[in-house]
Coordinates of N, CA and C in Angstrom, one line a residue:
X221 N 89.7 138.3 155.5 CA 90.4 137.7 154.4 C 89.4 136.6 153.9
X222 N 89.5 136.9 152.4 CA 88.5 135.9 152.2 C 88.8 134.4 151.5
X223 N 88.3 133.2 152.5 CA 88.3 131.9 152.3 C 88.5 131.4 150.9
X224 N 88.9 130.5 150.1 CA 89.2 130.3 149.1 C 89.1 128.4 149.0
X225 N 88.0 128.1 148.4 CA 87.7 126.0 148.4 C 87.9 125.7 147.4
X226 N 88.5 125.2 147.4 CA 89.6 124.0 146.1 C 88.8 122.8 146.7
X227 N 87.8 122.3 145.8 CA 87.0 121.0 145.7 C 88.1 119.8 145.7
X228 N 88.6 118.9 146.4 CA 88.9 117.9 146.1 C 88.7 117.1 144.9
X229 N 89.4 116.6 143.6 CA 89.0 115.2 143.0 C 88.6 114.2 142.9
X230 N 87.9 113.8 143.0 CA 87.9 111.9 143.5 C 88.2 111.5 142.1
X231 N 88.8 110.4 142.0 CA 88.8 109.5 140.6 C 88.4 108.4 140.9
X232 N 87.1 108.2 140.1 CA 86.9 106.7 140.4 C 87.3 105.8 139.6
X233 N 88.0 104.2 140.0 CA 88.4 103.7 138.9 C 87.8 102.1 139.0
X234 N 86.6 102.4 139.4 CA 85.8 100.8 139.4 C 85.8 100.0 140.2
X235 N 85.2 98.9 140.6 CA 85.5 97.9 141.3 C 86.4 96.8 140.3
X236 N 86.8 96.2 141.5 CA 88.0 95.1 141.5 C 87.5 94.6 139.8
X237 N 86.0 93.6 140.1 CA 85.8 92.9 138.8 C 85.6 93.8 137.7
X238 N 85.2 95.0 137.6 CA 85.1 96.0 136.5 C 86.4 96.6 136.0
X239 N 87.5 96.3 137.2 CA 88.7 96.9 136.5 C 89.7 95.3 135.7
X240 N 89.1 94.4 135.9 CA 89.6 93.0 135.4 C 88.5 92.6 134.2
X241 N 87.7 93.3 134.2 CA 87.0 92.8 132.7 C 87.2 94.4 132.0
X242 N 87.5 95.3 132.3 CA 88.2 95.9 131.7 C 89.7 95.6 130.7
X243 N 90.8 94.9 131.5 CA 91.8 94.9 131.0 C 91.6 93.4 130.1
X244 N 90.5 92.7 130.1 CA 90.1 91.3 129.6 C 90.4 91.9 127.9
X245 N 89.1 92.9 128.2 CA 88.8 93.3 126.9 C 89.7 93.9 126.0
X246 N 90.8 94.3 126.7 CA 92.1 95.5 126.0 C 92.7 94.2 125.3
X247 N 93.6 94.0 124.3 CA 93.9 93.6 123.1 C 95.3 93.5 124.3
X248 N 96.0 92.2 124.2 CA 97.6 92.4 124.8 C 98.5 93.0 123.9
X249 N 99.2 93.0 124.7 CA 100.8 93.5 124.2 C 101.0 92.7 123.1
X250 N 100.9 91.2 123.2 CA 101.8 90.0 121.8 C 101.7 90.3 120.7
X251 N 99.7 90.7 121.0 CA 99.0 91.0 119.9 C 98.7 92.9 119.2
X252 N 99.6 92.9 120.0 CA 99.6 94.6 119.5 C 100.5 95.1 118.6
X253 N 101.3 94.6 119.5 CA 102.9 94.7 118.3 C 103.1 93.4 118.0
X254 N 103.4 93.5 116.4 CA 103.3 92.6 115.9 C 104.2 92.8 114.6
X255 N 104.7 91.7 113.8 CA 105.5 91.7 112.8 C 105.0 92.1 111.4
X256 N 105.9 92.7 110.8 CA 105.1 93.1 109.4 C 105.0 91.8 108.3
X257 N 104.8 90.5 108.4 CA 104.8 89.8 108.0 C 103.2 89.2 108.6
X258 N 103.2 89.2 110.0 CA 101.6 88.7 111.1 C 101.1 90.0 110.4
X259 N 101.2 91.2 109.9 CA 100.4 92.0 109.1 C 99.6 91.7 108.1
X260 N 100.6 91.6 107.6 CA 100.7 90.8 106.0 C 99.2 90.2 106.3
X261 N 99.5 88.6 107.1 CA 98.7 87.5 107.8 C 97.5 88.1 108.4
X262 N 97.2 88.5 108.8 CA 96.3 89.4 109.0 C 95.5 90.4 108.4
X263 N 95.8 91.1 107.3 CA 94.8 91.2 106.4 C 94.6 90.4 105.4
X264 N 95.5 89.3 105.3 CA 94.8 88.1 104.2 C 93.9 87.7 104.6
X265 N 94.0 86.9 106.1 CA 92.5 86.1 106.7 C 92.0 87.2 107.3
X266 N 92.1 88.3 108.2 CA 90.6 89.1 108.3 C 90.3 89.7 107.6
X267 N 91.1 90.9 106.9 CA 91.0 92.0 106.6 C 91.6 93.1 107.0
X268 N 92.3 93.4 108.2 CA 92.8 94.4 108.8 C 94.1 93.9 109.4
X269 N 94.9 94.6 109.2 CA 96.3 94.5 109.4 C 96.3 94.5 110.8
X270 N 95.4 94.3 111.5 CA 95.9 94.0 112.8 C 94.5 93.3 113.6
X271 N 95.1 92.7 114.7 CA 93.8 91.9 115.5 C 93.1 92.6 116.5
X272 N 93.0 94.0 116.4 CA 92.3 94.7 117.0 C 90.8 94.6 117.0
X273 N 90.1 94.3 116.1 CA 88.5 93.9 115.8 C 88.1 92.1 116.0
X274 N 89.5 91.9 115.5 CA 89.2 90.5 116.2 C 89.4 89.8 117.5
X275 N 89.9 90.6 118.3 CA 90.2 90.6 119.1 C 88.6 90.6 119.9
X276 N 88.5 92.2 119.7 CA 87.0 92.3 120.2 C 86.0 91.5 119.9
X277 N 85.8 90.9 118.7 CA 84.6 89.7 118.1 C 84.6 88.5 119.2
X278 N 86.0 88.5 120.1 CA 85.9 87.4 120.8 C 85.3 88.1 122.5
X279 N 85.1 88.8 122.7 CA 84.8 89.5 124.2 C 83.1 89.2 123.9
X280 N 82.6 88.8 122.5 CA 81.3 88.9 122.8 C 80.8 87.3 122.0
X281 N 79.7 87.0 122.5 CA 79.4 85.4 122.1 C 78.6 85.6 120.7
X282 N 77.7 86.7 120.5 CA 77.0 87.2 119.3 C 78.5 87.3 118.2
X283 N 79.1 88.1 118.6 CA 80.0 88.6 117.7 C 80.8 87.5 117.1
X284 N 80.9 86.8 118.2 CA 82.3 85.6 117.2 C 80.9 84.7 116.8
X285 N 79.9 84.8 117.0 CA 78.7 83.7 116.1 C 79.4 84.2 114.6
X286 N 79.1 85.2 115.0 CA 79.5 86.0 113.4 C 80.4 85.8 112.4
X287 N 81.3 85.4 113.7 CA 82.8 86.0 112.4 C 82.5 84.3 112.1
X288 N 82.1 82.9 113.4 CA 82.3 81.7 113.0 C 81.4 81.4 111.4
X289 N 80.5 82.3 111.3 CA 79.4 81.8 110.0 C 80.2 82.5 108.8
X290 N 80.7 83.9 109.2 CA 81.4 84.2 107.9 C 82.8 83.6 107.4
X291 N 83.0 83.0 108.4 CA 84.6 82.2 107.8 C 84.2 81.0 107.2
X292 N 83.1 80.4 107.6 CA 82.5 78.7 107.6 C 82.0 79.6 106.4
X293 N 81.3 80.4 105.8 CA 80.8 80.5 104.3 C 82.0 81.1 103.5
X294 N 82.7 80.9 104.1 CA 83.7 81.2 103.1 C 85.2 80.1 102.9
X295 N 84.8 79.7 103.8 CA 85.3 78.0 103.9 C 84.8 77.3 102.5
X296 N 82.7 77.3 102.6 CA 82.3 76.3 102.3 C 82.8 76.6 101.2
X297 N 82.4 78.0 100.4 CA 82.6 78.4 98.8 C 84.0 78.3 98.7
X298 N 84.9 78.1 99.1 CA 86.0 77.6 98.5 C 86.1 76.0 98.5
X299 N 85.5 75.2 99.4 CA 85.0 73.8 98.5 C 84.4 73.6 97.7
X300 N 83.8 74.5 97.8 CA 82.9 74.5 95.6 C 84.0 74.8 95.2
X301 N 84.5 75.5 94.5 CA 85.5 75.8 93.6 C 86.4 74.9 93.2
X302 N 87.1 74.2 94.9 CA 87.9 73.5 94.3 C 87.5 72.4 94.1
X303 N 86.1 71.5 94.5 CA 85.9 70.7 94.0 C 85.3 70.9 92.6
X304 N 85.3 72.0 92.0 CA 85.1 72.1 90.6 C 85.8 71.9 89.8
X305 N 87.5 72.4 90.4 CA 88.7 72.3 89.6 C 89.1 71.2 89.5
X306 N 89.0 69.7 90.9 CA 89.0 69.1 91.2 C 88.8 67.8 89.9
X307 N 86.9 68.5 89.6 CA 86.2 67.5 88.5 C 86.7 67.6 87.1
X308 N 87.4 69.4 87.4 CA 87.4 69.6 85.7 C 88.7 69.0 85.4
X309 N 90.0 69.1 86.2 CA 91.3 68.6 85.9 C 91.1 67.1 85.9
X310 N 90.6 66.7 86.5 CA 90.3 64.7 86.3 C 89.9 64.8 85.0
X311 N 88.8 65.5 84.1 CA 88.4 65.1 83.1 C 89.3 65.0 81.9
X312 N 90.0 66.3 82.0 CA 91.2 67.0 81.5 C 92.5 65.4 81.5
X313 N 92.9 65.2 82.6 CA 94.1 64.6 82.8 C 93.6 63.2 82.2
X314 N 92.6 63.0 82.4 CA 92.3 61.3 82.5 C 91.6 60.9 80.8
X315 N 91.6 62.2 79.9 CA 90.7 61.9 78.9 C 91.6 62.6 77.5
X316 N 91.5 62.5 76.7 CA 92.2 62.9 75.1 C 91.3 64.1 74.9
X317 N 91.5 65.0 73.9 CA 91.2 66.0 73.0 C 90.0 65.6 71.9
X318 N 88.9 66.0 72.4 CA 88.0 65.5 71.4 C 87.8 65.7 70.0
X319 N 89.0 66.6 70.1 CA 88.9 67.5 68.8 C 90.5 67.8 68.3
X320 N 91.0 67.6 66.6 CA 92.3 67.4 66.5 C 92.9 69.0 66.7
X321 N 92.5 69.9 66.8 CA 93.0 71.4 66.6 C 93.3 71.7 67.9
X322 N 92.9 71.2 69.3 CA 93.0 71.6 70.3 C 93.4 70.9 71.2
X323 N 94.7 70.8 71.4 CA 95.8 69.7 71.9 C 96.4 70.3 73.3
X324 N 95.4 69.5 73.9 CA 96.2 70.1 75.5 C 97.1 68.9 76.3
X325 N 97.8 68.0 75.2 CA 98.6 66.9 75.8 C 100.2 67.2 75.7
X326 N 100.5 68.5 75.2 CA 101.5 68.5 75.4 C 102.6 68.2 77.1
X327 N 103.7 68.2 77.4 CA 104.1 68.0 78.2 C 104.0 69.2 79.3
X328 N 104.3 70.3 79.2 CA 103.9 71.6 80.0 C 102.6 71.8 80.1
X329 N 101.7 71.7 79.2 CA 100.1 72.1 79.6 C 99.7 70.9 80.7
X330 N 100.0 69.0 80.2 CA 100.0 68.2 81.0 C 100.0 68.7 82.8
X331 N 101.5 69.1 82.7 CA 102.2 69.5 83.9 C 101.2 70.0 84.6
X332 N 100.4 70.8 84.2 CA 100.3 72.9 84.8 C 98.8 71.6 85.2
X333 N 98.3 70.6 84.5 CA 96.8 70.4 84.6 C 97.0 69.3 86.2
X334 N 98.0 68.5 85.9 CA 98.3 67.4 86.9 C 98.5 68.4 88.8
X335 N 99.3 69.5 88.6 CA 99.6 70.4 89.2 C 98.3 71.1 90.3
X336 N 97.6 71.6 88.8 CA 96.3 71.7 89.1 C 95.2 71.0 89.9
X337 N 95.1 69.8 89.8 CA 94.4 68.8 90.3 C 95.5 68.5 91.9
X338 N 96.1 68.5 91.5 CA 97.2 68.1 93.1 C 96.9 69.1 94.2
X339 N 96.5 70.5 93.5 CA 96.3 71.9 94.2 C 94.6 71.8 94.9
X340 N 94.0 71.0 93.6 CA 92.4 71.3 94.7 C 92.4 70.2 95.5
X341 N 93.3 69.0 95.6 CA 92.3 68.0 96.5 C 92.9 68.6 97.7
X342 N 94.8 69.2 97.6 CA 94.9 69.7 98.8 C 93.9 71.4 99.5
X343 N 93.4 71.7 98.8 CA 92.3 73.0 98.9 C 91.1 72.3 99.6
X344 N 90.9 71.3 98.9 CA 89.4 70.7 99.9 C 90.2 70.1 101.2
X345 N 91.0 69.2 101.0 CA 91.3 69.0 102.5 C 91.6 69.9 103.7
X346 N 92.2 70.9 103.4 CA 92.5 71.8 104.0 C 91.3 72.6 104.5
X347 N 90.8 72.9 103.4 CA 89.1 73.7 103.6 C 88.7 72.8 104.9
X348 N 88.5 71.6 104.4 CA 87.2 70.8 105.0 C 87.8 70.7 106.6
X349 N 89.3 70.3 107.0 CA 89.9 70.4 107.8 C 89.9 72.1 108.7
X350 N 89.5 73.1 108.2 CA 90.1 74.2 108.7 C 88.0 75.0 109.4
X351 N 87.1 74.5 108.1 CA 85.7 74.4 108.8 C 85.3 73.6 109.7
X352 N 85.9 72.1 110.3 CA 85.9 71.3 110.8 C 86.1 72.3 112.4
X353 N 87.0 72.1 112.3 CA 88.1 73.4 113.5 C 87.3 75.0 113.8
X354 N 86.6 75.2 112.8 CA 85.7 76.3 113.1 C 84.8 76.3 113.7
X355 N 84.2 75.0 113.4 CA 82.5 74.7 113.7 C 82.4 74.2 115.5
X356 N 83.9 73.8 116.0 CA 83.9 73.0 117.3 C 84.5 73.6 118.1
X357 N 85.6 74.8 117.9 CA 86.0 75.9 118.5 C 85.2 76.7 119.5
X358 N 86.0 76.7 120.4 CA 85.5 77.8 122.0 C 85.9 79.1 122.1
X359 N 85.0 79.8 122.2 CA 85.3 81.4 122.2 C 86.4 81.6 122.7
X360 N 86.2 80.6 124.3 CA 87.0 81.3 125.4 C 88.4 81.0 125.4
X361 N 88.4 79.6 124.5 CA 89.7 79.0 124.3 C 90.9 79.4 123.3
X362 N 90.0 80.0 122.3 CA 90.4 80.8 121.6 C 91.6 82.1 121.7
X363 N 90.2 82.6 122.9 CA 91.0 83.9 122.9 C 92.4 83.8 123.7
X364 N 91.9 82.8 124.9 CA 93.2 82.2 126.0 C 94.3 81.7 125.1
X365 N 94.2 81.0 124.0 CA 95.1 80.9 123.5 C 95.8 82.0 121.9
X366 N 94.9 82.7 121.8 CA 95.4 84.0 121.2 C 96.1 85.1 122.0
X367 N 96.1 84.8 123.4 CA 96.5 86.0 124.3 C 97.8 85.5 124.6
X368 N 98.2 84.7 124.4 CA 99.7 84.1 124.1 C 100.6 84.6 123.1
X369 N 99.9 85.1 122.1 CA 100.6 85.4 120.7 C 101.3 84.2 120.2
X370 N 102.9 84.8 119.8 CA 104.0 83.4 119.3 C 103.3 82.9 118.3
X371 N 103.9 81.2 118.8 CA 103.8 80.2 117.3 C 102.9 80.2 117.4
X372 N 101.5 80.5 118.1 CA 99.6 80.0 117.9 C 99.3 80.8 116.9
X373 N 99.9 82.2 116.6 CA 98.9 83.4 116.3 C 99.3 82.8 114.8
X374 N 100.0 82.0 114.4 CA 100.8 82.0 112.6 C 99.9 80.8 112.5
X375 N 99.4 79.4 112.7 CA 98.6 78.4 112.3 C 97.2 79.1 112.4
X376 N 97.3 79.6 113.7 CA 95.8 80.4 113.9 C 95.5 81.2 112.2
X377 N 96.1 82.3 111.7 CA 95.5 82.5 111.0 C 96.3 82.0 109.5
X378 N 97.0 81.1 109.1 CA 97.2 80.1 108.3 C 96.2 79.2 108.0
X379 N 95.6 79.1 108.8 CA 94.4 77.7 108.5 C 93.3 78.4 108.2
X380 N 93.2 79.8 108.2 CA 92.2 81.0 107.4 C 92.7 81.1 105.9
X381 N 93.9 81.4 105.7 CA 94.5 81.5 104.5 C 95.2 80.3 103.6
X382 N 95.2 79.5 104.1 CA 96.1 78.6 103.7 C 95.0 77.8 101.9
X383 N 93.8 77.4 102.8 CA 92.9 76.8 101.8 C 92.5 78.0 100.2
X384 N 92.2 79.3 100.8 CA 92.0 80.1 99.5 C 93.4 80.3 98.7
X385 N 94.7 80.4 99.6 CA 96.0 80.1 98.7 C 95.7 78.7 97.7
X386 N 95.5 77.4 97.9 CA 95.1 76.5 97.3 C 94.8 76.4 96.6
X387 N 93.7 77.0 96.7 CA 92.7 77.1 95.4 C 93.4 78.4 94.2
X388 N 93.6 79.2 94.8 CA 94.0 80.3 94.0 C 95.2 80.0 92.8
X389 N 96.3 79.2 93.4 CA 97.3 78.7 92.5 C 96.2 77.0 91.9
X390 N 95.5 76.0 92.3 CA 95.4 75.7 91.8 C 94.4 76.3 90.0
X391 N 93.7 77.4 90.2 CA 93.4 78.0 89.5 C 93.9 78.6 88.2
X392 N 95.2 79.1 88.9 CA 96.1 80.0 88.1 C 97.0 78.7 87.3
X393 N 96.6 77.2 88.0 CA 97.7 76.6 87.1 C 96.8 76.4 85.8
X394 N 95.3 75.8 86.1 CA 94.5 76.2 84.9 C 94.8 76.5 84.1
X395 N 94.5 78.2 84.2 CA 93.9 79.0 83.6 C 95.8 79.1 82.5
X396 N 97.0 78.9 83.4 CA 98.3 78.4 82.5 C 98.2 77.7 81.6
X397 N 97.7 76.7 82.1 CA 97.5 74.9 80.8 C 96.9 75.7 79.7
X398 N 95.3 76.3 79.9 CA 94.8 76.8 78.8 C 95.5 77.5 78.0
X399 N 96.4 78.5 78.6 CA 96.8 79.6 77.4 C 97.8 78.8 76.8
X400 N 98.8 78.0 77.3 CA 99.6 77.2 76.6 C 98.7 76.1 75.3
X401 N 98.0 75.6 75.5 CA 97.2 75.0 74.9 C 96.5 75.9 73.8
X402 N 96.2 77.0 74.2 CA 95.6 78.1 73.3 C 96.5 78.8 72.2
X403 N 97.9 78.9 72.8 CA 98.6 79.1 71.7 C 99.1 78.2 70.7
X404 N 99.0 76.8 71.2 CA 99.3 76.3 70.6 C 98.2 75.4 69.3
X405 N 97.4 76.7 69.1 CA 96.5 76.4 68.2 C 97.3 76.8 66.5
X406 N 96.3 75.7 65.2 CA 97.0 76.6 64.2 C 96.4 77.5 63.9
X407 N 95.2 77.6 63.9 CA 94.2 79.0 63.9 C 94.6 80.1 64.4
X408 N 95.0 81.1 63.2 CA 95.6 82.2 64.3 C 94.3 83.2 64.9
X409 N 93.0 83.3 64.5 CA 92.2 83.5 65.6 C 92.2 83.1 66.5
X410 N 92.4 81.9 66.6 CA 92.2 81.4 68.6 C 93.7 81.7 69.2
X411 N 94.0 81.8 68.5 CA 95.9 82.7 69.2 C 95.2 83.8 69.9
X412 N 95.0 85.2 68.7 CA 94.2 86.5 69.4 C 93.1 86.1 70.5
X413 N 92.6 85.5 70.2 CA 91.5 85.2 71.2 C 92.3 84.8 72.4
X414 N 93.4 84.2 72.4 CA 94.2 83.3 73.3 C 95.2 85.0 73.7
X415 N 95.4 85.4 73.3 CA 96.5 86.4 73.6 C 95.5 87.7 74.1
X416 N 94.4 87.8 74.1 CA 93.1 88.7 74.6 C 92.9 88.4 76.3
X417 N 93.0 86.9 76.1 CA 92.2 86.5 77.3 C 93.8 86.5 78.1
X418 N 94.6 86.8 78.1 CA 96.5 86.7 78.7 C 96.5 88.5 79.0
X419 N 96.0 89.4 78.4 CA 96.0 90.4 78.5 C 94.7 90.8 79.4
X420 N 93.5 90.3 79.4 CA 92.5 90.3 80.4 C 92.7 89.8 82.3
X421 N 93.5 88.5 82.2 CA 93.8 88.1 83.1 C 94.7 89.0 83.6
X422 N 95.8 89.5 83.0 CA 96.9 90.4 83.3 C 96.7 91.5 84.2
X423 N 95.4 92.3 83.5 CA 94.9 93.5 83.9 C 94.0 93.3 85.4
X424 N 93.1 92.0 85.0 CA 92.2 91.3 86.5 C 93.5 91.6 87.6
X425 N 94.6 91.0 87.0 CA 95.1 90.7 88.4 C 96.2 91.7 88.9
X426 N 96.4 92.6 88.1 CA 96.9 93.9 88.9 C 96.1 95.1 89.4
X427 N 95.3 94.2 88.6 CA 93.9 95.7 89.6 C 93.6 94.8 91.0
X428 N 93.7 93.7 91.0 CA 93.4 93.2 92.5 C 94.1 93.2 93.1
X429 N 95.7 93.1 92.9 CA 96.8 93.5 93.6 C 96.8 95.1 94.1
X430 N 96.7 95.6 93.2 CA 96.3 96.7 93.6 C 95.6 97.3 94.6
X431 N 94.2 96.9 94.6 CA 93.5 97.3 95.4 C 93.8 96.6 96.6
X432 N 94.4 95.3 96.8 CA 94.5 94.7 97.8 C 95.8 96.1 99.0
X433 N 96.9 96.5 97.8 CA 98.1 96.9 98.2 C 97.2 98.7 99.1
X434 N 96.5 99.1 98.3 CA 95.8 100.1 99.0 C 95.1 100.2 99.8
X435 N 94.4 98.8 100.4 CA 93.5 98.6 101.3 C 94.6 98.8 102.4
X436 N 95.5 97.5 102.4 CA 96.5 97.4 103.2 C 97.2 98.7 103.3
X437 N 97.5 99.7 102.9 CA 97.8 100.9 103.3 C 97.3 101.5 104.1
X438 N 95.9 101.6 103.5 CA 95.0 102.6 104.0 C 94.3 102.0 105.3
X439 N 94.8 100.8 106.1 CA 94.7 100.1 106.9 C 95.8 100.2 108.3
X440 N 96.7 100.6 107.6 CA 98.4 100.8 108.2 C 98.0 102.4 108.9
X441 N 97.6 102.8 108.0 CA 97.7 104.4 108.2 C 96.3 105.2 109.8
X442 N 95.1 103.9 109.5 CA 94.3 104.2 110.6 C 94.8 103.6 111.6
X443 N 95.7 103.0 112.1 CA 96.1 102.3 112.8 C 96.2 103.8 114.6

């Protein structure tokens, strides 16, 4: 009768420290499931609906160099901006109409410009406060306290989003004052011109919604 060997399996599953920098590296549970709101939050400040890549940027010291310089340049260009808005609504608020046809002192345009100015100094502080926090930040501390999830994971990436919100409404209150001020021209050319540029913005900003709402989909779906 003839013999029949069934080879044994071995499985190997690493040593002790290979199987503990293994599970280092795996993303937790807090951070895995997550709320459709921390989604939301999550592709505003990274890009991806979930902390899976960022997660891993922290396992490596090159990697988070990386993410630390692309958040700090994107920090800094949002203190340009809003100290732009900053200069331009002081000029605005603090000075008359150089010209009688273009009256931006009404009480609502006033509003939207004062508004505006109140929106970048809190944009720069925030900024300058949130690169401050970037620049002195610990990989390792980071991640230790990202592996917690809860209340850390919502300031953690609020202090990414919080500053470009800032600026963004202070912007939009701008770009308000002008068209109020623009209609309220007697020229009815600078009306069309004024009702052009209401219908340009209109279009800017549903195509960015837009693409923003598809990214975010098509983000949900590779998951």
């Amino acid at each position: 009768m003839a013999l029949q060997y069934f080879p044994e399996v071995f499985t190997f599953y690493g040593t002790p420290d290979e199987r503990a920098l293994t599970e280092e590296q795996t993303i937790p549970a807090s951070l895995r499931d997550t709320s459709s709101l921390t989604r939301v939050l999550c592709f505003l400040a990274l890009g991806h609906p979930d902390l899976e890549n960022h997660w891993e940027s922290l396992q490596s010291k090159e990697e988070f160099e990386n993410v630390r310089k692309k958040l700090c340049s994107i920090l800094s260009n949002t203190i340009s901006v809003a100290s732009l808005l900053l200069a331009t609504n002081a000029v605005f608020v603090s000075t008359g109409s150089p010209v009688s046809y273009f009256n931006y002192s009404s009480p609502a345009t006033y509003f939207l410009l004062f508004m505006s100015l109140m929106l970048a100094m809190i944009a720069v502080m925030t900024s300058g406060l949130s690169m401050i926090r970037w620049l002195h930040t610990d990989r390792q501390w980071t991640r230790e306290q990202l592996r917690t999830g809860g209340y850390f994971l919502f300031p953690y990436l609020l202090s990414i989003i919080m500053p470009i919100v800032f600026v963004g409404l202070s912007l939009n209150c701008f770009i308000f004052a002008m068209l109020i001020a623009g209609f309220n021209f007697q020229n009815t050319v600078c009306r069309v011109i004024t009702a052009l540029w209401l219908v340009m913005y209109a279009i800017c900003i549903g195509a960015t919604l837009t693409e923003f709402a598809w990214r975010y989909a098509k983000g949900l779906k590779s998951q």
